[in-house]
Short mmCIF file of C-alpha atoms in Angstrom, two decimals:
data_model
loop_
_atom_site.label_atom_id
_atom_site.label_comp_id
_atom_site.label_asym_id
_atom_site.label_seq_id
_atom_site.Cartn_x
_atom_site.Cartn_y
_atom_site.Cartn_z
CA MET A 1 22.87 -25.95 -23.51
CA ALA A 2 20.17 -24.91 -26.04
CA ASN A 3 23.01 -24.29 -28.61
CA ILE A 4 24.48 -27.65 -28.01
CA LEU A 5 21.13 -29.42 -28.66
CA SER A 6 20.86 -27.57 -31.89
CA PHE A 7 24.08 -29.14 -33.28
CA SER A 8 23.93 -31.85 -35.89
CA ASP A 9 24.40 -35.49 -35.06
CA GLU A 10 27.88 -35.49 -36.54
CA VAL A 11 28.96 -32.56 -34.35
CA LEU A 12 27.51 -34.19 -31.24
CA CYS A 13 29.35 -37.37 -31.97
CA CYS A 14 32.60 -35.40 -32.28
CA VAL A 15 31.91 -33.69 -28.88
CA PHE A 16 31.24 -36.98 -26.96
CA ALA A 17 34.30 -38.63 -28.79
CA SER A 18 36.47 -35.85 -27.41
CA ILE A 19 35.60 -36.77 -23.78
CA THR A 20 38.82 -38.14 -22.38
CA ASN A 21 38.16 -38.26 -18.70
CA ILE A 22 35.44 -38.53 -16.07
CA ARG A 23 35.53 -34.78 -15.18
CA ASP A 24 34.52 -33.87 -18.79
CA LEU A 25 31.68 -36.36 -18.68
CA ARG A 26 30.47 -35.02 -15.29
CA ASN A 27 30.53 -31.38 -16.59
CA ILE A 28 28.37 -32.31 -19.52
CA MET A 29 25.90 -34.29 -17.35
CA LEU A 30 25.74 -31.31 -14.87
CA THR A 31 25.03 -28.91 -17.78
CA CYS A 32 22.20 -31.19 -18.97
CA HIS A 33 20.80 -31.43 -15.40
CA ARG A 34 20.79 -27.65 -15.00
CA PHE A 35 19.05 -27.31 -18.43
CA LEU A 36 16.32 -29.79 -17.41
CA ASN A 37 15.89 -27.85 -14.06
CA ILE A 38 15.38 -24.66 -16.08
CA ILE A 39 12.81 -26.32 -18.32
CA LYS A 40 11.01 -27.65 -15.17
CA CYS A 41 11.02 -24.27 -13.57
CA TYR A 42 9.55 -22.51 -16.65
CA ASN A 43 6.98 -25.32 -16.93
CA ASN A 44 5.86 -24.75 -13.26
CA LEU A 45 5.65 -21.01 -13.82
CA TRP A 46 3.52 -21.52 -16.93
CA LYS A 47 1.15 -23.78 -15.06
CA LEU A 48 0.99 -21.27 -12.17
CA GLU A 49 0.19 -18.55 -14.71
CA LEU A 50 -2.73 -20.55 -16.23
CA LYS A 51 -3.97 -21.43 -12.74
CA VAL A 52 -3.96 -17.89 -11.53
CA LYS A 53 -5.75 -16.62 -14.55
CA GLU A 54 -8.42 -19.22 -14.01
CA MET A 55 -8.80 -18.34 -10.37
CA LEU A 56 -9.02 -14.57 -11.11
CA LEU A 57 -11.73 -15.00 -13.71
CA SER A 58 -13.73 -17.19 -11.35
CA LEU A 59 -13.71 -14.43 -8.80
CA SER A 60 -15.73 -12.12 -11.01
CA SER A 61 -18.77 -14.49 -11.04
CA LYS A 62 -18.42 -15.16 -7.27
CA CYS A 63 -17.92 -11.57 -6.02
CA PHE A 64 -20.09 -9.31 -8.43
CA PRO A 65 -21.44 -6.74 -7.73
CA VAL A 66 -19.59 -6.35 -4.40
CA GLY A 67 -16.11 -6.87 -5.76
CA GLU A 68 -14.60 -8.11 -2.48
CA PRO A 69 -12.95 -11.59 -2.51
CA SER A 70 -13.48 -13.56 0.72
CA ILE A 71 -10.64 -14.60 2.98
CA THR A 72 -10.97 -18.18 1.76
CA ASP A 73 -10.71 -16.95 -1.91
CA ILE A 74 -7.51 -15.09 -1.04
CA GLN A 75 -6.06 -18.01 0.82
CA ASN A 76 -6.62 -20.23 -2.30
CA PHE A 77 -3.89 -18.26 -3.99
CA ASN A 78 -1.47 -19.28 -1.25
CA CYS A 79 -2.24 -23.04 -1.39
CA ASP A 80 0.51 -25.67 -0.77
CA LYS A 81 -0.21 -27.36 -4.04
CA TYR A 82 1.03 -24.31 -5.92
CA PRO A 83 4.57 -22.84 -6.04
CA THR A 84 5.75 -20.38 -3.36
CA LEU A 85 3.74 -17.25 -2.46
CA ARG A 86 6.58 -15.14 -4.04
CA GLY A 87 5.93 -16.93 -7.33
CA THR A 88 2.18 -16.21 -7.07
CA GLU A 89 2.91 -12.56 -6.20
CA ASN A 90 5.05 -12.32 -9.48
CA VAL A 91 2.24 -13.61 -11.54
CA LEU A 92 -0.26 -11.30 -9.95
CA GLN A 93 2.13 -8.30 -10.42
CA ASN A 94 2.30 -9.08 -14.19
CA HIS A 95 -1.54 -8.84 -14.27
CA VAL A 96 -1.63 -5.68 -12.33
CA PHE A 97 1.27 -3.69 -13.84
CA SER A 98 1.86 -5.04 -17.29
CA ASP A 99 -0.18 -4.53 -20.47
CA LYS A 100 -2.56 -2.07 -18.81
CA LEU A 101 -4.39 -0.95 -22.00
CA ASN A 102 -4.83 -4.31 -23.75
CA GLY A 103 -5.26 -6.68 -20.81
CA ASN A 104 -8.48 -7.94 -19.28
CA MET A 105 -9.51 -5.19 -16.92
CA THR A 106 -11.66 -7.46 -14.80
CA SER A 107 -8.77 -9.89 -14.36
CA ARG A 108 -6.54 -7.05 -13.41
CA PHE A 109 -9.08 -5.57 -10.91
CA TYR A 110 -9.15 -8.93 -9.02
CA ALA A 111 -5.41 -9.42 -9.36
CA CYS A 112 -4.98 -6.11 -7.62
CA LYS A 113 -7.38 -7.08 -4.81
CA VAL A 114 -5.57 -10.39 -4.19
CA LEU A 115 -2.09 -8.92 -4.42
CA LYS A 116 -3.02 -6.21 -1.96
CA SER A 117 -4.58 -8.75 0.47
CA LEU A 118 -1.56 -11.07 0.28
CA ARG A 119 0.86 -8.17 0.91
CA TYR A 120 -1.36 -6.81 3.74
CA GLN A 121 -1.32 -10.27 5.39
CA SER A 122 2.50 -10.53 5.12
CA ILE A 123 3.10 -6.98 6.45
CA GLU A 124 0.56 -7.41 9.27
CA LYS A 125 2.16 -10.71 10.37
CA LYS A 126 5.62 -8.94 10.51
CA LEU A 127 4.18 -5.99 12.51
CA GLN A 128 2.70 -8.43 14.97
CA GLU A 129 5.89 -10.29 15.34
CA LEU A 130 7.72 -6.99 15.77
CA MET A 131 5.31 -5.61 18.42
CA GLY A 132 5.45 -8.87 20.25
CA LEU A 133 9.09 -8.30 20.99
CA PRO A 134 10.36 -6.75 24.26
CA GLU A 135 10.33 -2.93 24.10
CA SER A 136 14.20 -2.89 24.11
CA LYS A 137 14.29 -5.05 20.98
CA THR A 138 11.54 -3.47 19.00
CA SER A 139 13.02 -1.71 15.98
CA LEU A 140 11.50 1.65 15.12
CA LEU A 141 13.15 1.44 11.77
CA GLU A 142 11.60 -1.84 10.82
CA GLY A 143 8.25 -0.63 12.03
CA ALA A 144 8.49 2.45 9.97
CA VAL A 145 9.51 0.43 6.84
CA LEU A 146 6.47 -1.85 7.32
CA ILE A 147 4.11 1.13 7.72
CA CYS A 148 5.45 2.66 4.55
CA GLN A 149 5.09 -0.79 2.70
CA TRP A 150 1.42 -0.86 3.88
CA THR A 151 0.80 2.68 2.56
CA GLN A 152 2.54 1.91 -0.75
CA VAL A 153 0.96 -1.51 -1.12
CA GLU A 154 -0.30 -0.68 -4.62
CA GLU A 155 3.17 0.18 -5.95
CA ALA A 156 5.01 -2.28 -8.23
CA ASN A 157 7.94 -2.57 -5.89
CA LEU A 158 7.68 -2.13 -2.10
CA ILE A 159 10.20 -0.29 -0.07
CA SER A 160 12.97 -2.63 1.09
CA LEU A 161 14.34 -2.67 4.65
CA SER A 162 17.72 -3.88 3.36
CA ASN A 163 17.99 -0.97 0.92
CA VAL A 164 17.16 1.57 3.68
CA MET A 165 19.66 0.02 6.07
CA GLN A 166 22.34 0.22 3.23
CA LYS A 167 21.72 3.90 2.82
CA LEU A 168 21.89 4.43 6.65
CA ASN A 169 25.12 2.43 6.73
CA GLU A 170 26.54 4.75 4.01
CA ILE A 171 25.65 7.81 6.12
CA SER A 172 27.36 6.20 9.15
CA SER A 173 30.50 5.37 7.12
CA ARG A 174 30.78 8.97 6.19
CA VAL A 175 30.37 10.05 9.88
CA LYS A 176 33.19 7.58 10.79
CA GLU A 177 35.38 9.16 8.10
CA LEU A 178 34.86 12.62 9.49
CA LEU A 179 35.57 11.32 13.02
CA LEU A 180 38.84 9.95 12.00
CA ASP A 181 39.80 13.08 9.99
CA LYS A 182 38.62 15.62 12.56
CA TYR A 183 39.26 13.96 15.93
CA ASN A 184 41.47 10.87 15.08
CA ILE A 185 38.78 8.56 16.57
CA ALA A 186 38.93 5.24 14.79
CA ASP A 187 36.59 3.24 17.12
CA PRO A 188 33.34 5.27 17.74
CA LEU A 189 31.68 2.25 19.41
CA ASN A 190 33.90 2.67 22.40
CA VAL A 191 31.79 5.63 23.63
CA THR A 192 32.72 7.87 26.48
CA THR A 193 31.33 11.20 27.55
CA GLY A 194 33.90 13.15 25.52
CA THR A 195 33.78 11.05 22.35
CA ALA A 196 29.97 10.94 22.30
CA LYS A 197 29.73 14.66 21.98
CA LYS A 198 32.25 14.70 19.18
CA ILE A 199 30.26 11.90 17.46
CA LEU A 200 27.00 13.81 17.72
CA HIS A 201 28.79 16.87 16.33
CA CYS A 202 29.99 14.84 13.30
CA ILE A 203 26.50 13.29 12.75
CA ASN A 204 25.08 16.87 12.69
CA GLN A 205 27.73 18.05 10.26
CA VAL A 206 27.11 15.02 7.88
CA LEU A 207 23.34 15.00 8.03
CA TYR A 208 22.61 18.75 7.87
CA ASP A 209 25.73 20.49 6.48
CA GLU A 210 27.00 17.95 4.00
CA MET A 211 23.81 16.08 2.98
CA GLY A 212 21.30 18.88 3.56
CA PHE A 213 18.67 17.05 5.50
CA ARG A 214 15.81 19.46 6.41
CA VAL A 215 12.22 19.45 7.65
CA MET A 216 9.34 20.77 5.56
CA GLN A 217 7.51 23.54 7.36
CA SER A 218 4.23 23.19 5.46
CA ASN A 219 2.71 21.48 2.41
CA TYR A 220 3.66 17.96 3.48
CA THR A 221 3.24 15.00 1.26
CA LEU A 222 3.48 11.29 2.17
CA GLU A 223 6.86 11.21 0.45
CA ASN A 224 8.10 13.48 3.25
CA VAL A 225 7.21 10.55 5.64
CA PHE A 226 8.32 7.56 3.57
CA ILE A 227 11.81 6.88 4.86
CA ASP A 228 13.18 5.54 1.60
CA LYS A 229 12.00 8.71 -0.27
CA VAL A 230 13.35 10.99 2.44
CA LEU A 231 16.80 9.35 2.25
CA GLU A 232 16.77 10.33 -1.48
CA SER A 233 15.17 13.75 -1.32
CA ARG A 234 16.52 14.71 2.16
CA THR A 235 13.29 16.64 2.74
CA SER A 236 11.46 15.09 5.63
CA PHE A 237 8.59 15.12 8.06
CA PRO A 238 9.80 15.56 11.63
CA ILE A 239 9.12 11.99 12.83
CA THR A 240 10.96 10.41 9.88
CA LEU A 241 14.11 12.57 10.42
CA CYS A 242 13.94 11.55 14.06
CA ILE A 243 14.14 7.94 13.07
CA ILE A 244 17.02 8.58 10.63
CA TYR A 245 19.06 10.49 13.23
CA ARG A 246 18.41 7.80 15.85
CA GLU A 247 19.54 4.98 13.49
CA VAL A 248 22.78 6.78 12.52
CA ALA A 249 23.52 7.38 16.20
CA LEU A 250 22.87 3.74 17.07
CA ARG A 251 25.43 2.67 14.43
CA MET A 252 27.95 5.02 16.18
CA GLY A 253 27.25 3.42 19.61
CA ILE A 254 24.93 6.08 20.93
CA HIS A 255 21.43 4.98 22.11
CA CYS A 256 18.71 7.68 21.91
CA GLU A 257 15.20 7.26 23.07
CA PRO A 258 12.27 9.16 21.36
CA VAL A 259 10.41 11.32 23.74
CA LEU A 260 7.26 13.54 23.27
CA ALA A 261 6.31 16.62 25.34
CA VAL A 262 3.41 15.81 27.74
CA THR A 263 1.49 18.87 26.47
CA ALA A 264 2.08 18.25 22.82
CA LYS A 265 -0.86 17.21 20.73
CA PRO A 266 -0.69 15.77 17.15
CA ASP A 267 0.31 19.13 15.82
CA PHE A 268 1.52 18.73 12.19
CA HIS A 269 3.43 21.89 12.12
CA THR A 270 5.54 21.68 15.21
CA HIS A 271 8.34 19.49 16.17
CA SER A 272 6.95 17.30 18.91
CA PHE A 273 9.38 14.48 18.80
CA LEU A 274 12.88 14.74 20.35
CA LEU A 275 15.61 12.20 21.17
CA ARG A 276 16.76 11.71 24.76
CA TRP A 277 20.43 11.00 25.07
CA ARG A 278 22.26 10.46 28.26
CA ASP A 279 25.85 11.55 28.72
CA TYR A 280 27.93 8.36 28.97
CA TYR A 281 24.72 6.37 28.61
CA SER A 282 25.65 3.23 30.35
CA GLN A 283 26.21 5.02 33.70
CA GLY A 284 24.11 8.13 33.25
CA THR A 285 21.03 9.16 35.29
CA ASP A 286 17.91 10.97 34.19
CA GLU A 287 19.37 14.18 35.57
CA SER A 288 22.22 13.92 33.10
CA SER A 289 20.03 13.44 30.07
CA SER A 290 19.98 15.77 27.13
CA LEU A 291 17.45 16.20 24.29
CA ILE A 292 18.47 16.17 20.69
CA ASP A 293 16.24 18.00 18.26
CA ALA A 294 16.71 16.16 15.05
CA SER A 295 14.23 18.49 13.22
CA ASN A 296 16.26 21.54 14.18
CA GLY A 297 19.85 20.67 13.06
CA GLY A 298 20.50 18.32 15.90
CA VAL A 299 20.76 21.08 18.48
CA MET A 300 20.97 19.86 22.11
CA ARG A 301 19.01 21.06 25.12
CA HIS A 302 18.77 20.01 28.76
CA HIS A 303 15.41 19.24 30.22
CA ASN A 304 13.37 17.99 33.19
CA PRO A 305 12.92 14.23 32.61
CA ALA A 306 9.35 14.30 33.94
CA THR A 307 8.28 16.80 31.20
CA TYR A 308 9.43 14.54 28.40
CA PRO A 309 8.61 10.84 29.09
CA VAL A 310 9.98 8.24 26.68
CA ILE A 311 7.21 7.16 24.16
CA SER A 312 6.79 3.41 23.55
CA ALA A 313 7.47 1.90 20.20
CA GLU A 314 3.79 1.13 19.68
CA ASN A 315 2.65 4.76 20.46
CA PHE A 316 5.55 6.09 18.29
CA LEU A 317 4.39 4.00 15.28
CA LEU A 318 0.69 4.84 15.90
CA ARG A 319 1.54 8.52 15.85
CA MET A 320 3.31 7.96 12.54
CA VAL A 321 0.18 6.30 11.12
CA GLU A 322 -1.89 9.25 12.38
CA TYR A 323 0.42 11.81 10.71
CA MET A 324 0.15 9.99 7.43
CA ARG A 325 -3.64 9.76 7.70
CA TYR A 326 -3.82 13.54 8.23
CA ILE A 327 -1.41 14.36 5.30
CA ARG A 328 -3.43 12.22 2.89
CA LEU A 329 -6.71 13.81 4.09
CA GLN A 330 -5.30 17.27 3.44
CA SER A 331 -4.35 16.30 -0.10
CA ILE A 332 -7.90 15.06 -0.71
CA ARG A 333 -9.37 18.32 0.52
CA ALA A 334 -7.03 20.35 -1.71
CA ARG A 335 -7.89 18.30 -4.74
CA ARG A 336 -11.67 18.52 -4.21
CA ARG A 337 -11.42 22.32 -3.80
CA GLN A 338 -9.70 22.49 -7.12
CA GLU A 339 -12.17 20.35 -8.95
CA GLY A 340 -15.22 21.76 -7.36
CA HIS A 341 -17.13 18.43 -7.25
CA PRO A 342 -19.69 18.66 -4.43
CA GLY A 343 -20.58 15.76 -2.16
CA THR A 344 -17.48 13.73 -2.89
CA LEU A 345 -15.13 14.66 -0.07
CA CYS A 346 -17.09 12.68 2.51
CA ARG A 347 -16.77 9.34 0.80
CA LEU A 348 -13.14 9.81 -0.19
CA ARG A 349 -12.32 10.89 3.36
CA ARG A 350 -14.02 7.69 4.82
CA HIS A 351 -11.87 5.57 2.32
CA ASN A 352 -8.81 7.32 3.62
CA GLU A 353 -9.92 6.69 7.23
CA LEU A 354 -10.55 3.11 6.45
CA SER A 355 -7.08 2.44 5.08
CA PHE A 356 -5.20 4.01 7.97
CA SER A 357 -7.64 2.75 10.58
CA ARG A 358 -6.87 -0.81 9.43
CA LEU A 359 -3.15 0.00 9.56
CA ALA A 360 -3.53 1.22 13.21
CA CYS A 361 -5.32 -2.13 14.01
CA ALA A 362 -2.31 -3.91 12.53
CA VAL A 363 0.11 -1.97 14.74
CA SER A 364 -2.08 -2.35 17.81
CA PRO A 365 -4.63 -5.19 17.29
CA GLU A 366 -5.97 -5.33 20.82
CA GLN A 367 -7.03 -1.64 21.14
CA THR A 368 -10.86 -1.56 21.48
CA GLN A 369 -11.23 1.97 20.13
CA LYS A 370 -9.25 1.40 17.01
CA ALA A 371 -10.97 -2.03 16.23
CA ALA A 372 -14.42 -0.54 16.74
CA LEU A 373 -13.63 2.51 14.56
CA TYR A 374 -12.46 0.25 11.67
CA ALA A 375 -15.52 -1.96 11.91
CA GLN A 376 -17.81 0.99 11.89
CA LEU A 377 -16.13 2.41 8.79
CA CYS A 378 -16.46 -0.99 7.12
CA LEU A 379 -20.24 -0.91 7.82
CA ASP A 380 -20.56 2.65 6.51
CA LEU A 381 -18.79 1.74 3.27
CA ASP A 382 -20.11 -1.78 2.87
CA MET A 383 -16.60 -3.19 2.78
CA PRO A 384 -14.66 -5.31 3.67
CA LEU A 385 -16.91 -6.72 6.34
CA GLU A 386 -15.28 -10.19 6.62
CA ASP A 387 -12.02 -8.49 7.63
CA ALA A 388 -13.88 -6.22 10.08
CA ILE A 389 -15.32 -9.39 11.75
CA LYS A 390 -11.74 -10.80 12.01
CA VAL A 391 -10.49 -7.58 13.59
CA LEU A 392 -13.37 -7.51 16.16
CA GLN A 393 -12.72 -11.13 17.15
CA ARG A 394 -9.27 -10.13 18.37
CA VAL A 395 -10.76 -7.82 21.00
CA GLU A 396 -12.40 -9.76 23.83
CA ASN A 397 -15.04 -7.13 24.80
CA LEU A 398 -16.09 -6.70 21.17
CA GLN A 399 -16.54 -10.38 20.25
CA SER A 400 -20.29 -10.31 21.33
CA SER A 401 -20.96 -6.61 20.82
CA ARG A 402 -23.81 -4.97 18.86
CA LEU A 403 -21.20 -3.81 16.41
CA MET A 404 -20.09 -7.52 15.75
CA GLU A 405 -23.85 -8.40 15.18
CA ASN A 406 -24.29 -5.64 12.63
CA CYS A 407 -21.11 -6.67 10.81
CA VAL A 408 -22.22 -10.20 10.58
CA THR A 409 -25.73 -9.27 9.36
CA LYS A 410 -24.32 -6.96 6.66
CA ALA A 411 -21.81 -9.58 5.53
CA LYS A 412 -24.63 -12.13 5.12
CA GLU A 413 -26.67 -9.53 3.15
CA GLN A 414 -23.67 -9.04 0.87
CA GLN A 415 -23.29 -12.76 0.27
CA ALA A 416 -26.94 -12.94 -0.69
CA SER A 417 -26.54 -10.10 -3.13
CA MET A 418 -23.63 -11.76 -4.80
CA LYS A 419 -25.79 -14.89 -5.33
CA LYS A 420 -28.83 -13.02 -6.52
CA LYS A 421 -28.25 -11.07 -9.69
CA THR A 422 -31.35 -9.35 -11.03
CA VAL A 423 -31.67 -8.77 -14.83
CA GLN A 424 -32.62 -5.17 -15.79
CA CYS A 425 -34.88 -4.83 -18.86
CA ARG A 426 -34.72 -1.56 -20.74
CA LEU A 427 -37.71 0.75 -21.07
CA PRO A 428 -38.25 3.01 -24.02
CA PHE A 429 -37.51 6.31 -22.16
CA ILE A 430 -34.09 5.23 -20.85
CA LYS A 431 -31.72 7.34 -22.70
CA TYR A 432 -28.26 5.84 -21.98
CA ALA A 433 -26.57 2.51 -21.43
CA VAL A 434 -23.87 0.96 -19.35
CA GLY A 435 -20.36 1.42 -20.66
CA LEU A 436 -21.00 4.80 -22.23
CA VAL A 437 -18.50 7.57 -21.49
CA MET A 438 -20.25 10.75 -20.22
CA ALA A 439 -19.59 14.36 -19.30
CA TYR A 440 -21.29 15.17 -15.91
CA LYS A 441 -22.17 18.80 -15.25
CA GLY A 442 -23.59 19.38 -11.68
CA SER A 443 -25.02 22.70 -10.47
CA THR A 444 -21.71 23.78 -8.77
CA ASN A 445 -19.15 22.22 -11.10
CA LYS A 446 -16.57 24.54 -12.65
CA SER A 447 -16.28 22.22 -15.68
CA PRO A 448 -17.78 18.87 -16.75
CA LEU A 449 -16.35 15.76 -15.18
CA LEU A 450 -15.55 12.63 -17.11
CA CYS A 451 -17.37 9.50 -16.06
CA VAL A 452 -18.72 6.12 -17.27
CA ILE A 453 -22.07 4.60 -16.58
CA ASN A 454 -21.91 1.25 -14.68
CA SER A 455 -25.60 0.91 -13.76
CA TRP A 456 -28.99 2.60 -13.95
CA ILE A 457 -32.25 2.45 -12.06
CA ASN A 458 -35.84 3.71 -12.77
CA ASP A 459 -38.04 5.21 -10.03
CA GLY A 460 -41.29 4.20 -11.73
CA LYS A 461 -42.10 7.71 -12.90
CA ASN A 462 -40.24 7.65 -16.22
CA LYS A 463 -37.21 9.16 -14.48
CA THR A 464 -33.83 7.35 -14.76
CA ARG A 465 -30.82 7.82 -12.52
CA TYR A 466 -27.38 6.49 -13.39
CA ASN A 467 -24.62 5.29 -11.16
CA VAL A 468 -21.38 6.60 -12.66
CA LEU A 469 -17.71 6.10 -11.99
CA PHE A 470 -15.88 9.39 -12.12
CA ASP A 471 -12.38 9.85 -13.49
CA GLY A 472 -10.26 10.23 -10.36
CA GLY A 473 -11.83 7.58 -8.23
CA ASP A 474 -15.24 8.85 -7.03
CA SER A 475 -18.74 7.46 -7.82
CA ALA A 476 -22.22 8.79 -7.42
CA LEU A 477 -25.95 8.35 -8.45
CA VAL A 478 -26.86 11.23 -10.76
CA PRO A 479 -29.97 12.39 -12.68
CA GLU A 480 -30.13 11.79 -16.38
CA GLY A 481 -30.31 15.52 -17.15
CA THR A 482 -26.78 16.08 -15.69
CA LEU A 483 -25.12 13.77 -18.25
CA SER A 484 -24.24 14.21 -21.96
CA LEU A 485 -22.71 11.52 -24.17
CA LEU A 486 -19.14 11.74 -25.36
CA THR A 487 -18.38 9.88 -28.61
CA THR A 488 -15.02 11.42 -29.60
CA GLY A 489 -11.53 11.29 -28.14
CA SER A 490 -9.74 8.70 -26.05
CA ASN A 491 -11.72 9.27 -22.89
CA LEU A 492 -10.07 6.82 -20.42
CA ILE A 493 -11.51 6.67 -16.89
CA ASP A 494 -9.06 6.28 -13.92
CA HIS A 495 -11.19 4.58 -11.28
CA PRO A 496 -10.09 1.65 -8.96
CA ASN A 497 -13.42 -0.20 -9.45
CA ILE A 498 -13.73 0.08 -13.24
CA GLY A 499 -12.47 -3.49 -13.78
CA MET A 500 -15.31 -4.83 -11.57
CA TYR A 501 -17.81 -3.93 -14.37
CA PHE A 502 -15.79 -3.74 -17.70
CA LYS A 503 -13.31 -5.98 -19.42
CA ARG A 504 -11.83 -3.43 -21.83
CA PHE A 505 -12.12 0.00 -23.51
CA ASP A 506 -12.45 -0.06 -27.29
CA GLY A 507 -11.61 3.59 -27.78
CA ARG A 508 -15.22 4.89 -27.63
CA ARG A 509 -16.92 3.03 -24.79
CA TYR A 510 -16.24 0.45 -21.99
CA ILE A 511 -17.23 -3.14 -22.95
CA PRO A 512 -19.19 -4.73 -20.01
CA ASN A 513 -17.83 -7.97 -18.54
CA ILE A 514 -19.92 -11.16 -18.47
CA GLU A 515 -21.46 -10.23 -15.15
CA LEU A 516 -22.60 -6.76 -16.10
CA MET A 517 -23.71 -7.83 -19.47
CA THR A 518 -25.87 -10.49 -17.85
CA MET A 519 -27.57 -7.84 -15.65
CA TYR A 520 -28.09 -5.43 -18.61
CA PRO A 521 -28.45 -7.77 -21.72
CA GLU A 522 -30.12 -5.14 -23.93
CA ASP A 523 -27.58 -2.34 -23.22
CA GLU A 524 -24.94 -3.63 -25.66
CA ALA A 525 -26.99 -3.10 -28.83
CA PHE A 526 -28.44 0.16 -27.54
CA ALA A 527 -24.99 1.55 -26.69
CA LEU A 528 -23.77 0.67 -30.25
CA SER A 529 -26.76 2.45 -31.76
CA LEU A 530 -25.68 5.73 -30.04
CA ILE A 531 -22.00 5.62 -31.10
CA PRO A 532 -21.25 6.64 -34.78
#
């Protein structure tokens, strides 16, 4: 259509003169109508882009120095007067994942906060709808995908349930082919005792012999739990392989129930989960049940039903969350042992606990213990208290608790700190300034750590301490004597909160945003005097 509009008047006259019937005229009118719709769509997206940029920049002045948008601020991005939530997500994704080096870091920081919150809200809503279904209709596969989406919420593209189902269907198709070739069974859904055992044998052959699915015995990573990653790598954590086996069996007409040994604890190196299958399931009794060990090549064993009770979907998914929490914690410990940075493990561990504690509340929102644990973590970390209050309100016996009072009080204090921004005046003995990239060398560090100063305080005795953001995600208040200035090299700092304080990196130092510059108005000139 754009090419047509670029034609000369003479050519356009010839085109319209060639119209000999109503159909030709309708086709041209339809093309023009579609072109106008495209222009309208782009115009709406452009307006949305401008509106989202404006709202993101306004968050910096509202939320500094806490950096946590309120629930109302988040909901403003999902307002009826703007295009669909999906359109808003696309704009936010562009801010988060595009032009990382040259874009406004403060805008990207709040775009990430809003995008994560909108995604969390959507995932939590789906989890609650899923867990509200009768037990027989609760899909463990869908629950596992939602949990993986939650854990990968900062990724550009979230795991897709439809893609996972497609891969499972492809595995099932191969099992059907093998059934037909080996046993001449064309309709596996018509399950009898004899055909069921043949189907299970073919599932084992496809999963373990042909495709090479296996369970890691140690050194687990979260990719061994994410079902989409496992379907690609075929190296799995026991609980994920249990789900995959169960889903393939369901597609072949065999229903299996996950069971857990009564004496089993959350042991991350043993295979606690098994699948209970009943011979000729529709008429079988507990005494005819067999256990399928999906983590051990699908071998079958008979059992006493009382020893291995069926685990509910809620407890199954909560156990999955707990495994993921433990795996992430182990990776944090290993990383800190390598870097030798003292005093950082505790805070990172609590952030890890916060994330998975909130996920557990999404899976089981009415459990008192889980809601209380999440709220206490929010208090300890000073974030996100408004969400902690919302979680506590769901549990009847916590609505008027002391924990609720503490969260409300701390939330009010945070609101007051965001309204009251104190200007810090420099004193002659203050050696460094905000935005400078430094090397930190503590007493037990194996090598200096890269960091950037985001604030400083004076204790009244001519001694200055600096709050720094470490490359890798940690932060700390450190003495002046542990820091040395770096003026050469492209010393980029990877820290999730760096955009809260700085708008860009100029190759030598980080440029404070308006809020930080307002608090430290004299640091700009002083920082420039130190950099050649």
